[in-house]
Tab-separated table of C-alpha atoms in Angstrom:
chain	number	residue	atom	x	y	z
A	11	UNK	CA	-11.387	-49.748	44.711
A	12	UNK	CA	-8.331	-48.853	46.718
A	13	UNK	CA	-5.700	-46.234	46.033
A	14	UNK	CA	-2.694	-45.647	48.235
A	15	UNK	CA	-0.114	-42.980	47.498
A	16	UNK	CA	3.252	-42.337	49.070
A	17	UNK	CA	6.377	-40.625	47.750
A	18	UNK	CA	8.763	-42.809	45.812
A	19	UNK	CA	11.975	-41.670	47.402
A	20	UNK	CA	13.318	-39.419	50.159
A	21	UNK	CA	16.815	-38.518	51.240
A	22	UNK	CA	17.810	-37.313	54.684
A	23	UNK	CA	20.907	-36.815	56.784
A	24	UNK	CA	21.979	-38.985	59.683
A	25	UNK	CA	20.564	-37.610	62.948
A	26	UNK	CA	17.779	-35.713	61.199
A	27	UNK	CA	14.023	-36.319	61.065
A	28	UNK	CA	12.056	-37.542	58.080
A	29	UNK	CA	8.284	-37.685	57.627
A	30	UNK	CA	6.786	-40.088	55.100
A	31	UNK	CA	3.246	-39.271	54.065
A	32	UNK	CA	0.630	-41.732	52.902
A	33	UNK	CA	-2.789	-40.884	51.515
A	34	UNK	CA	-5.424	-43.462	50.800
A	35	UNK	CA	-8.862	-43.871	49.320
A	36	UNK	CA	-10.586	-47.072	50.239
A	37	UNK	CA	-13.846	-48.654	51.269
A	38	UNK	CA	-14.122	-50.725	54.416
A	39	UNK	CA	-11.135	-49.185	56.237
A	40	UNK	CA	-9.973	-51.257	59.188
A	41	UNK	CA	-6.594	-49.840	60.126
A	42	UNK	CA	-3.307	-48.712	58.624
A	43	UNK	CA	0.084	-50.340	58.972
A	44	UNK	CA	3.623	-49.196	58.382
A	45	UNK	CA	6.281	-51.755	57.519
A	46	UNK	CA	10.024	-51.407	56.961
A	47	UNK	CA	11.640	-53.444	54.221
A	48	UNK	CA	15.359	-53.715	53.535
A	49	UNK	CA	16.363	-54.716	50.035
A	50	UNK	CA	15.828	-58.427	49.427
A	51	UNK	CA	14.229	-59.009	52.803
A	52	UNK	CA	10.693	-59.387	54.056
A	53	UNK	CA	8.791	-56.438	55.544
A	54	UNK	CA	8.962	-55.994	59.303
A	55	UNK	CA	6.113	-54.505	61.301
A	56	UNK	CA	6.605	-50.953	62.563
A	57	UNK	CA	3.235	-49.586	63.598
A	58	UNK	CA	-0.526	-49.944	63.444
A	59	UNK	CA	-3.121	-47.174	63.666
A	60	UNK	CA	-6.855	-47.725	63.672
A	61	UNK	CA	-7.963	-44.645	65.631
A	62	UNK	CA	-7.108	-41.036	64.839
A	63	UNK	CA	-4.017	-39.676	66.501
A	64	UNK	CA	-0.360	-40.290	67.075
A	65	UNK	CA	1.246	-43.563	68.135
A	66	UNK	CA	4.811	-43.245	69.381
A	67	UNK	CA	7.275	-46.080	69.635
A	68	UNK	CA	10.837	-45.052	70.328
A	69	UNK	CA	12.321	-43.234	67.339
A	70	UNK	CA	9.296	-44.042	65.197
A	71	UNK	CA	5.869	-42.406	65.367
A	72	UNK	CA	2.831	-42.884	63.179
A	73	UNK	CA	-0.175	-40.612	62.774
A	74	UNK	CA	-3.611	-41.278	61.329
A	75	UNK	CA	-6.504	-39.063	60.271
A	76	UNK	CA	-9.347	-41.214	59.011
A	77	UNK	CA	-11.473	-38.258	57.912
A	78	UNK	CA	-8.643	-37.045	55.683
A	79	UNK	CA	-7.485	-40.476	54.518
A	80	UNK	CA	-3.994	-39.558	55.629
A	81	UNK	CA	-1.189	-41.048	57.638
A	82	UNK	CA	2.450	-40.293	58.199
A	83	UNK	CA	5.431	-42.151	59.593
A	84	UNK	CA	7.964	-40.021	61.444
A	85	UNK	CA	11.502	-41.262	61.844
A	86	UNK	CA	13.627	-39.327	64.351
A	87	UNK	CA	17.370	-39.357	65.022
A	88	UNK	CA	17.967	-41.085	61.735
A	89	UNK	CA	20.614	-43.790	61.612
A	90	UNK	CA	22.328	-45.268	58.576
A	91	UNK	CA	20.523	-48.568	59.182
A	92	UNK	CA	17.201	-46.769	58.652
A	93	UNK	CA	17.946	-46.697	54.922
A	94	UNK	CA	15.164	-48.937	53.622
A	95	UNK	CA	11.778	-48.910	51.950
A	96	UNK	CA	8.810	-47.943	54.096
A	97	UNK	CA	5.500	-49.449	53.093
A	98	UNK	CA	2.113	-48.007	53.978
A	99	UNK	CA	-0.632	-50.640	53.980
A	100	UNK	CA	-4.372	-50.313	54.492
A	101	UNK	CA	-6.321	-53.138	56.086
A	102	UNK	CA	-9.809	-53.847	54.827
A	103	UNK	CA	-12.748	-55.127	56.775
A	104	UNK	CA	-13.364	-57.702	54.052
A	105	UNK	CA	-11.069	-60.633	54.727
A	106	UNK	CA	-8.536	-58.585	56.719
A	107	UNK	CA	-6.589	-58.096	53.509
A	108	UNK	CA	-3.815	-55.539	53.215
A	109	UNK	CA	-3.331	-53.293	50.216
A	110	UNK	CA	0.154	-51.842	50.018
A	111	UNK	CA	1.306	-48.531	48.665
A	112	UNK	CA	4.254	-48.451	46.325
A	113	UNK	CA	6.704	-47.894	49.158
A	114	UNK	CA	9.019	-44.985	49.929
A	115	UNK	CA	12.737	-45.577	49.647
A	116	UNK	CA	14.557	-43.597	52.299
A	117	UNK	CA	18.250	-42.997	51.876
A	118	UNK	CA	20.130	-41.804	54.940
A	119	UNK	CA	23.376	-40.004	54.178
A	120	UNK	CA	26.221	-39.331	56.606
B	24	UNK	CA	7.363	-60.310	67.840
B	25	UNK	CA	5.899	-63.365	66.177
B	26	UNK	CA	8.155	-65.320	63.821
B	27	UNK	CA	7.340	-66.711	60.394
B	28	UNK	CA	9.750	-68.878	58.455
B	29	UNK	CA	9.788	-69.591	54.770
B	30	UNK	CA	11.602	-72.323	52.871
B	31	UNK	CA	13.471	-72.373	50.593
B	32	UNK	CA	14.942	-68.889	50.634
B	33	UNK	CA	16.129	-69.200	47.073
B	34	UNK	CA	15.366	-71.628	44.279
B	35	UNK	CA	16.410	-71.974	40.670
B	36	UNK	CA	14.465	-74.338	38.468
B	37	UNK	CA	14.000	-75.250	34.834
B	38	UNK	CA	11.007	-74.098	32.869
B	39	UNK	CA	8.132	-76.565	33.132
B	40	UNK	CA	8.948	-77.881	36.586
B	41	UNK	CA	6.965	-77.271	39.775
B	42	UNK	CA	8.264	-75.581	42.882
B	43	UNK	CA	6.843	-75.805	46.397
B	44	UNK	CA	7.363	-73.036	48.949
B	45	UNK	CA	6.596	-73.574	52.619
B	46	UNK	CA	5.491	-70.944	55.095
B	47	UNK	CA	5.454	-71.714	58.822
B	48	UNK	CA	4.397	-69.739	61.867
B	49	UNK	CA	6.905	-70.737	64.540
B	50	UNK	CA	5.496	-69.371	67.779
B	51	UNK	CA	1.824	-68.834	67.128
B	52	UNK	CA	-1.111	-70.429	65.408
B	53	UNK	CA	-1.883	-68.781	62.107
B	54	UNK	CA	-5.582	-68.829	61.389
B	55	UNK	CA	-4.942	-66.966	58.158
B	56	UNK	CA	-1.952	-66.906	55.840
B	57	UNK	CA	-1.416	-64.655	52.857
B	58	UNK	CA	0.774	-65.084	49.807
B	59	UNK	CA	2.302	-62.086	48.054
B	60	UNK	CA	4.463	-61.525	45.036
B	61	UNK	CA	6.930	-58.695	44.697
B	62	UNK	CA	8.753	-57.511	41.585
B	63	UNK	CA	12.032	-55.561	41.856
B	64	UNK	CA	11.537	-52.101	43.335
B	65	UNK	CA	7.780	-52.621	43.427
B	66	UNK	CA	5.401	-53.128	46.269
B	67	UNK	CA	3.773	-56.315	47.431
B	68	UNK	CA	0.860	-57.689	45.451
B	69	UNK	CA	-1.528	-60.003	47.232
B	70	UNK	CA	-2.010	-63.278	45.394
B	71	UNK	CA	-4.287	-65.207	47.727
B	72	UNK	CA	-5.647	-65.554	51.235
B	73	UNK	CA	-5.581	-68.937	52.905
B	74	UNK	CA	-7.566	-70.020	55.948
B	75	UNK	CA	-6.709	-73.242	57.740
B	76	UNK	CA	-8.758	-76.150	56.509
B	77	UNK	CA	-10.501	-74.321	53.694
B	78	UNK	CA	-9.826	-73.408	50.093
B	79	UNK	CA	-7.740	-70.361	49.355
B	80	UNK	CA	-9.310	-67.186	48.027
B	81	UNK	CA	-7.423	-65.877	45.029
B	82	UNK	CA	-7.136	-62.276	43.921
B	83	UNK	CA	-8.403	-61.263	40.535
B	84	UNK	CA	-5.982	-62.229	37.784
B	85	UNK	CA	-4.176	-64.922	39.784
B	86	UNK	CA	-4.512	-68.395	38.268
B	87	UNK	CA	-5.553	-70.849	40.955
B	88	UNK	CA	-4.440	-73.843	38.894
B	89	UNK	CA	-0.986	-72.391	38.470
B	90	UNK	CA	-0.473	-71.269	42.051
B	91	UNK	CA	-1.727	-74.070	44.284
B	92	UNK	CA	-2.154	-73.163	47.921
B	93	UNK	CA	-2.629	-75.590	50.765
B	94	UNK	CA	-3.163	-74.593	54.405
B	95	UNK	CA	-3.280	-77.974	56.082
B	96	UNK	CA	-2.514	-76.927	59.645
B	97	UNK	CA	-2.492	-73.858	61.842
B	98	UNK	CA	1.254	-73.481	61.400
B	99	UNK	CA	1.871	-74.409	57.779
B	100	UNK	CA	0.812	-73.174	54.373
B	101	UNK	CA	2.382	-74.138	51.058
B	102	UNK	CA	2.431	-72.456	47.674
B	103	UNK	CA	3.210	-74.620	44.666
B	104	UNK	CA	4.089	-72.900	41.416
B	105	UNK	CA	3.132	-75.463	38.790
B	106	UNK	CA	4.765	-75.681	35.376
B	107	UNK	CA	6.904	-72.669	36.142
B	108	UNK	CA	7.951	-70.308	33.370
B	109	UNK	CA	10.515	-67.479	33.326
B	110	UNK	CA	7.767	-64.897	33.841
B	111	UNK	CA	7.018	-66.557	37.196
B	112	UNK	CA	10.451	-65.505	38.442
B	113	UNK	CA	9.831	-63.223	41.380
B	114	UNK	CA	10.134	-62.738	45.132
B	115	UNK	CA	7.336	-64.638	46.890
B	116	UNK	CA	6.511	-63.638	50.446
B	117	UNK	CA	4.056	-65.194	52.852
B	118	UNK	CA	2.537	-63.631	55.919
B	119	UNK	CA	0.617	-65.098	58.817
B	120	UNK	CA	-1.974	-63.722	61.150
B	121	UNK	CA	-3.211	-65.181	64.430
B	122	UNK	CA	-4.137	-64.403	68.014
B	123	UNK	CA	-2.116	-66.940	69.979
B	124	UNK	CA	1.418	-66.762	71.295
B	125	UNK	CA	3.315	-63.600	70.428
B	126	UNK	CA	1.011	-62.577	67.605
B	127	UNK	CA	-1.149	-59.491	67.720
B	128	UNK	CA	-4.437	-60.406	66.096
B	129	UNK	CA	-4.571	-57.522	63.623
B	130	UNK	CA	-0.975	-57.743	62.409
B	131	UNK	CA	0.389	-59.760	59.516
B	132	UNK	CA	3.857	-61.143	60.213
B	133	UNK	CA	5.972	-61.746	57.162
B	134	UNK	CA	8.291	-64.579	56.280
B	135	UNK	CA	11.762	-63.838	54.878
B	136	UNK	CA	10.653	-64.490	51.316
B	137	UNK	CA	11.613	-66.941	48.571
B	138	UNK	CA	13.415	-65.769	45.488
B	139	UNK	CA	12.395	-67.911	42.523
B	140	UNK	CA	14.349	-67.912	39.282
B	141	UNK	CA	12.976	-69.957	36.414
B	142	UNK	CA	15.421	-70.621	33.595
């Protein structure tokens, strides 16, 4: 089976940094995605990691350790518009399906 | 990035009626489309996987006769909720995956979602 855990909620201040952790247990691992979802909207793609290490894209970075079943999404220089849910999703080799974690709601305060 | 549209964005219907939701990939060919359901403040739950020209593969617990999926072309998939009941009220989101156009092969691109309310 698959099990993906991430914190339910985090609060941070505008301009600060926040790190969202995601741990997973799965068979047939074929990559990990991070998506951003604003309330009532569809998820938008942020990052994809399939190899160990850090992927940096502007203010957002994502890290993966396959041996530890662990990933994190790092958001730097937080802006008010970054208030959203951040979804960790594991891709499986069987059928390219994604299994999503419960999502982490990030609230950015002034 | 690649764009996926979904129509309608919002629908209200009476109990017992059927509702069709369309999902289109606008600037790439979607070899695979996925249908998800999301309850308030919950994560996405995969309902089914649809490959162009073949029958959809449903996840355990999802009734194939209630949620009819058709993937007739490389840019269109439809989900029909048959004989809808209030418990079917939810946010339905499709995603598409392909290797042409602006799509990265490993990434699912999501539509804007359809909010269904069954009275």
